Amino acid sequence: MSTLTSLPTRTLGSTGPRVSALGLGCMGMSALYGEADRAESIATIHAALDAGVTLLDTGDFYGMGHNELLINEALRTAPAAAREQALTSVKFGALRTVEGGFTGYDGRPAAVKNFAAYSLQRLGTDHIDVYRIARVDPDVPIEETVGAIAELVEAGHVRHIGLSEVGADTLRRAAAVAPIADLQIEYSLISRGIEDRILPTARELGIGITAYGVLSRGLISGHVTREQTFAPGDFRGMSPRFQGDNLGRNLDLVDRLRAVAEAKGVTVAQIAIAWALSRGEDVVPLIGARRRDRLAEALGALDVTLDAADLAAIEAAVPAGAASGARYPENQMAHLDSEH
């Protein structure tokens, strides 16, 4: 008996697809968090699909194509019904070196179509459901980049246009060119910057939010300790929020959140994800689970109902702006249109 329709669903904006209320962010299965277990990664994607997760989020530069190939393998080996309901959300545009460094972004129309051709091949599909540039190319007007994706939509290679980490003004300019389904952007209890201008603008324009980093790369998952060490190549090893005194201060916030969670009979991760879900029906959190046990914990957040008293307690434990440290190292913050 299929359980593929067992999860609640939400729509990505006024023009986007209907998706599971939680999406699976697959990046960590290929890159940036140290070694991942391929078999467990595929098993986790299968478990997510079986539970009713329909949105799989990736980037063509996650492991230089590795993540798209992984998703291809997972979908090929999944039951047909799960495969048919799966939707792919793909980021493109990041330029990499052989050593794994990032050297910028390319949003030129010819590059957009080139990136898409390679992604379609790696994913083993004839279309991408939501396609977005990972970061705005400062040398190419957003209108040109979005226009190129719109041409891919017209040709049937892409179903919907998304954006990633753009500010309110860029969001408005992009939406004037073609319908935008959603904005993918970091949004969590300790990253609430979008609430000032970006979220209201998205709502005005009928653009949904796919929120990544809802557990702040594990920082507010309840699983990180003060003695935590990270493997070489793990992004968190250079993330300001995981450094020195910042880590201690941020884990103090987690301890306060844990008290609220325990009073509610749920885990820290579950209450943090439930908070993100409570932000509105237009917000679809992405969970970056790499293992089936963490996936199961995250999906449990869908059963958590937060009333006004709960939300007030969460707000008191982790007030807006309470995090110590920026969400990216300084050189990477410079690439975020959303921060300017």
Coordinates of N, CA, C and O in Angstrom, one line a residue, residues 9-101:
T9 N 0.8 19.0 2.2 CA 1.4 19.7 1.0 C 1.2 21.2 1.1 O 0.4 21.7 1.8
R10 N 2.1 21.9 0.4 CA 2.0 23.3 0.2 C 2.4 23.7 -1.2 O 3.0 22.9 -1.9
T11 N 1.9 24.8 -1.7 CA 2.2 25.3 -3.0 C 3.4 26.3 -3.0 O 3.4 27.2 -2.2
L12 N 4.3 26.1 -4.0 CA 5.4 27.1 -4.1 C 4.9 28.3 -4.8 O 4.8 28.4 -6.0
G13 N 4.5 29.3 -4.0 CA 4.0 30.5 -4.6 C 2.7 30.4 -5.3 O 2.0 29.3 -5.2
S14 N 2.3 31.4 -6.0 CA 1.0 31.4 -6.7 C 1.0 30.7 -8.1 O 0.0 30.3 -8.6
T15 N 2.2 30.4 -8.6 CA 2.4 29.8 -9.9 C 3.2 28.5 -9.9 O 3.3 27.8 -10.9
G16 N 3.7 28.1 -8.7 CA 4.5 26.9 -8.6 C 3.8 25.6 -8.4 O 2.6 25.6 -8.3
P17 N 4.5 24.5 -8.3 CA 3.9 23.2 -8.1 C 3.5 23.0 -6.6 O 4.0 23.7 -5.7
R18 N 2.6 22.0 -6.4 CA 2.3 21.6 -5.1 C 3.3 20.6 -4.6 O 3.6 19.6 -5.4
V19 N 3.9 20.7 -3.5 CA 4.9 19.9 -3.0 C 4.7 19.5 -1.6 O 3.8 20.0 -0.9
S20 N 5.4 18.5 -1.1 CA 5.3 18.1 0.3 C 5.7 19.3 1.2 O 6.6 20.1 0.8
A21 N 5.1 19.4 2.4 CA 5.4 20.5 3.3 C 6.8 20.6 3.7 O 7.3 21.7 4.1
L22 N 7.6 19.5 3.7 CA 9.0 19.5 3.9 C 9.7 18.9 2.7 O 9.2 17.9 2.1
G23 N 10.7 19.6 2.2 CA 11.5 19.1 1.1 C 12.8 18.5 1.6 O 13.2 18.8 2.8
L24 N 13.5 17.7 0.8 CA 14.8 17.1 1.2 C 15.9 17.8 0.5 O 16.0 17.7 -0.7
G25 N 16.8 18.4 1.3 CA 18.0 19.1 0.7 C 19.1 18.0 0.6 O 19.5 17.5 1.7
C26 N 19.6 17.7 -0.6 CA 20.5 16.6 -0.8 C 22.0 17.0 -0.8 O 22.8 16.1 -0.9
M27 N 22.3 18.3 -0.6 CA 23.7 18.7 -0.7 C 24.6 17.9 0.1 O 25.7 17.5 -0.4
G28 N 24.3 17.7 1.4 CA 25.2 17.1 2.3 C 25.6 15.6 2.0 O 26.5 15.1 2.5
M29 N 24.8 15.1 1.0 CA 25.1 13.7 0.6 C 26.3 13.7 -0.4 O 26.8 12.6 -0.7
S30 N 26.7 14.8 -0.8 CA 27.8 14.9 -1.8 C 28.9 15.8 -1.4 O 30.0 15.7 -1.9
A31 N 28.6 16.8 -0.6 CA 29.6 17.9 -0.4 C 29.4 18.7 0.9 O 28.3 18.7 1.4
L32 N 30.5 19.3 1.3 CA 30.5 20.4 2.3 C 30.3 20.0 3.7 O 30.5 20.8 4.6
Y33 N 29.9 18.7 4.0 CA 29.8 18.3 5.4 C 30.7 17.1 5.7 O 30.3 16.2 6.5
G34 N 31.8 16.9 5.0 CA 32.6 15.8 5.2 C 32.1 14.6 4.4 O 31.2 14.7 3.6
E35 N 32.7 13.4 4.7 CA 32.4 12.2 4.0 C 30.9 11.8 4.2 O 30.4 11.9 5.3
A36 N 30.3 11.3 3.1 CA 28.9 10.8 3.3 C 28.9 9.4 2.8 O 29.7 8.9 2.0
D37 N 27.9 8.6 3.3 CA 27.8 7.2 2.9 C 26.8 7.1 1.8 O 25.6 7.4 1.9
R38 N 27.3 6.7 0.6 CA 26.5 6.6 -0.6 C 25.3 5.7 -0.4 O 24.1 6.1 -0.8
A39 N 25.5 4.5 0.1 CA 24.3 3.6 0.3 C 23.3 4.2 1.2 O 22.1 4.1 1.0
E40 N 23.8 4.8 2.3 CA 22.8 5.4 3.3 C 22.1 6.6 2.7 O 20.9 6.9 3.0
S41 N 22.8 7.4 1.9 CA 22.2 8.5 1.2 C 21.1 8.1 0.3 O 20.0 8.7 0.3
I42 N 21.3 7.1 -0.5 CA 20.3 6.6 -1.4 C 19.1 6.0 -0.6 O 17.9 6.2 -0.9
A43 N 19.4 5.3 0.5 CA 18.4 4.7 1.4 C 17.6 5.9 2.0 O 16.3 5.7 2.2
T44 N 18.2 7.0 2.3 CA 17.5 8.1 2.9 C 16.6 8.8 1.9 O 15.5 9.1 2.2
I45 N 17.1 8.9 0.6 CA 16.2 9.5 -0.4 C 15.0 8.6 -0.6 O 13.8 9.0 -0.7
H46 N 15.2 7.2 -0.6 CA 14.1 6.3 -0.8 C 13.1 6.4 0.4 O 11.9 6.4 0.2
A47 N 13.7 6.5 1.6 CA 12.8 6.6 2.8 C 12.0 7.9 2.7 O 10.8 7.9 3.1
A48 N 12.6 9.0 2.3 CA 11.9 10.3 2.1 C 10.8 10.2 1.1 O 9.6 10.6 1.4
L49 N 11.0 9.6 0.0 CA 10.0 9.4 -1.0 C 8.9 8.5 -0.5 O 7.7 8.8 -0.7
D50 N 9.2 7.4 0.2 CA 8.2 6.5 0.7 C 7.3 7.2 1.7 O 6.2 6.9 1.9
A51 N 7.9 8.2 2.5 CA 7.2 8.9 3.5 C 6.3 10.0 2.9 O 5.4 10.5 3.6
G52 N 6.5 10.3 1.6 CA 5.6 11.3 1.0 C 6.4 12.6 0.7 O 5.7 13.5 0.2
V53 N 7.7 12.6 0.9 CA 8.4 13.8 0.5 C 8.5 13.8 -1.0 O 8.9 12.8 -1.6
T54 N 8.1 14.9 -1.7 CA 8.2 14.9 -3.1 C 9.2 15.9 -3.7 O 9.5 15.8 -4.9
L55 N 9.7 16.8 -2.9 CA 10.7 17.8 -3.4 C 12.1 17.5 -3.0 O 12.5 17.4 -1.8
L56 N 12.9 17.2 -4.0 CA 14.3 16.9 -3.8 C 15.1 18.1 -4.3 O 15.1 18.5 -5.5
D57 N 15.9 18.7 -3.5 CA 16.7 19.9 -3.8 C 18.2 19.6 -4.0 O 18.8 18.9 -3.1
T58 N 18.8 20.1 -5.1 CA 20.2 19.9 -5.3 C 20.8 21.1 -6.0 O 20.1 22.1 -6.2
G59 N 22.0 20.9 -6.4 CA 22.8 21.9 -7.2 C 23.7 21.2 -8.1 O 24.3 20.2 -7.7
D60 N 23.9 21.7 -9.3 CA 24.8 21.0 -10.2 C 26.2 21.0 -9.8 O 27.1 20.2 -10.2
F61 N 26.6 21.9 -8.9 CA 28.0 22.0 -8.4 C 28.2 21.3 -7.0 O 29.3 21.4 -6.5
Y62 N 27.2 20.6 -6.5 CA 27.3 19.8 -5.3 C 28.1 18.6 -5.6 O 27.6 17.7 -6.3
G63 N 29.4 18.6 -5.3 CA 30.2 17.5 -5.6 C 30.5 17.4 -7.1 O 30.8 16.4 -7.7
M64 N 30.4 18.6 -7.8 CA 30.7 18.7 -9.2 C 29.8 17.7 -10.0 O 30.3 16.9 -10.8
G65 N 28.6 17.7 -9.8 CA 27.7 16.8 -10.5 C 27.4 15.5 -9.7 O 26.4 14.8 -10.1
H66 N 28.1 15.2 -8.7 CA 27.9 13.9 -8.0 C 26.5 13.8 -7.4 O 25.9 12.8 -7.4
N67 N 26.0 15.0 -6.9 CA 24.7 14.9 -6.2 C 23.6 14.7 -7.2 O 22.6 13.9 -6.9
E68 N 23.7 15.2 -8.4 CA 22.6 15.0 -9.4 C 22.7 13.5 -9.8 O 21.6 12.9 -10.0
L69 N 23.9 12.9 -10.0 CA 24.0 11.5 -10.3 C 23.5 10.6 -9.2 O 22.8 9.6 -9.5
L70 N 23.7 11.0 -8.0 CA 23.1 10.3 -6.8 C 21.6 10.3 -6.8 O 21.0 9.2 -6.6
I71 N 21.0 11.4 -7.1 CA 19.6 11.5 -7.2 C 19.1 10.7 -8.3 O 18.0 10.0 -8.2
N72 N 19.7 10.7 -9.5 CA 19.4 9.9 -10.6 C 19.3 8.4 -10.2 O 18.3 7.7 -10.4
E73 N 20.4 8.0 -9.5 CA 20.4 6.6 -9.1 C 19.3 6.2 -8.1 O 18.7 5.2 -8.2
A74 N 19.1 7.2 -7.2 CA 18.0 6.9 -6.2 C 16.6 6.9 -6.8 O 15.8 6.0 -6.5
L75 N 16.4 7.7 -7.8 CA 15.1 7.7 -8.5 C 14.9 6.5 -9.4 O 13.9 5.9 -9.5
R76 N 16.0 6.1 -10.0 CA 16.0 4.9 -10.9 C 15.7 3.6 -10.1 O 15.0 2.7 -10.7
T77 N 16.1 3.6 -8.9 CA 15.9 2.4 -8.1 C 14.8 2.5 -7.1 O 14.6 1.6 -6.3
A78 N 14.0 3.6 -7.2 CA 12.8 3.8 -6.3 C 11.6 3.2 -7.0 O 11.6 3.0 -8.2
P79 N 10.5 2.9 -6.3 CA 9.3 2.4 -6.9 C 8.8 3.4 -7.9 O 9.0 4.6 -7.7
A80 N 8.1 3.0 -8.9 CA 7.7 3.9 -10.0 C 6.8 5.0 -9.5 O 6.9 6.1 -9.9
A81 N 5.9 4.7 -8.5 CA 5.0 5.7 -8.0 C 5.7 6.8 -7.3 O 5.4 8.0 -7.5
A82 N 6.8 6.5 -6.6 CA 7.6 7.5 -5.9 C 8.4 8.3 -6.9 O 8.5 9.5 -6.8
R83 N 8.9 7.7 -7.9 CA 9.7 8.3 -8.9 C 8.8 9.4 -9.7 O 9.2 10.5 -10.0
E84 N 7.6 9.0 -9.9 CA 6.7 9.8 -10.7 C 6.2 11.1 -9.9 O 6.0 12.1 -10.5
Q85 N 6.2 10.9 -8.6 CA 5.8 12.1 -7.8 C 7.0 13.0 -7.4 O 6.8 14.1 -6.9
A86 N 8.2 12.6 -7.6 CA 9.4 13.3 -7.2 C 9.5 14.6 -8.1 O 9.4 14.5 -9.3
L87 N 9.8 15.7 -7.5 CA 10.1 16.9 -8.2 C 11.5 17.4 -7.9 O 12.0 17.3 -6.7
T88 N 12.3 17.8 -8.9 CA 13.6 18.2 -8.7 C 13.7 19.8 -8.7 O 13.2 20.4 -9.6
S89 N 14.5 20.3 -7.7 CA 14.8 21.7 -7.6 C 16.3 21.8 -7.8 O 17.0 21.2 -7.0
V90 N 16.8 22.5 -8.8 CA 18.2 22.5 -9.1 C 18.7 23.9 -9.2 O 18.2 24.8 -9.8
K91 N 19.9 24.1 -8.5 CA 20.6 25.4 -8.5 C 21.8 25.2 -9.5 O 22.4 24.2 -9.6
F92 N 22.1 26.3 -10.2 CA 23.2 26.3 -11.2 C 24.0 27.6 -11.1 O 23.7 28.5 -10.3
G93 N 25.1 27.6 -11.8 CA 25.8 28.9 -12.0 C 27.1 29.0 -11.2 O 27.9 29.9 -11.6
A94 N 27.4 28.2 -10.2 CA 28.6 28.3 -9.5 C 29.8 27.8 -10.3 O 29.7 26.7 -10.9
L95 N 30.9 28.5 -10.3 CA 32.1 28.1 -11.0 C 33.0 27.5 -10.0 O 33.3 28.1 -9.0
R96 N 33.6 26.3 -10.3 CA 34.4 25.6 -9.4 C 35.8 25.4 -10.0 O 36.1 25.5 -11.2
T97 N 36.8 25.0 -9.1 CA 38.1 24.6 -9.5 C 38.2 23.1 -9.3 O 37.4 22.5 -8.5
V98 N 39.2 22.5 -9.8 CA 39.5 21.1 -9.6 C 39.6 20.8 -8.1 O 39.2 19.7 -7.6
E99 N 40.2 21.7 -7.4 CA 40.4 21.5 -6.0 C 39.2 21.7 -5.1 O 39.2 21.5 -3.9
G100 N 38.1 22.2 -5.8 CA 36.9 22.4 -5.0 C 36.6 23.8 -4.7 O 35.5 24.1 -4.0
G101 N 37.4 24.7 -5.0 CA 37.2 26.1 -4.7 C 36.1 26.7 -5.6 O 35.7 26.2 -6.6

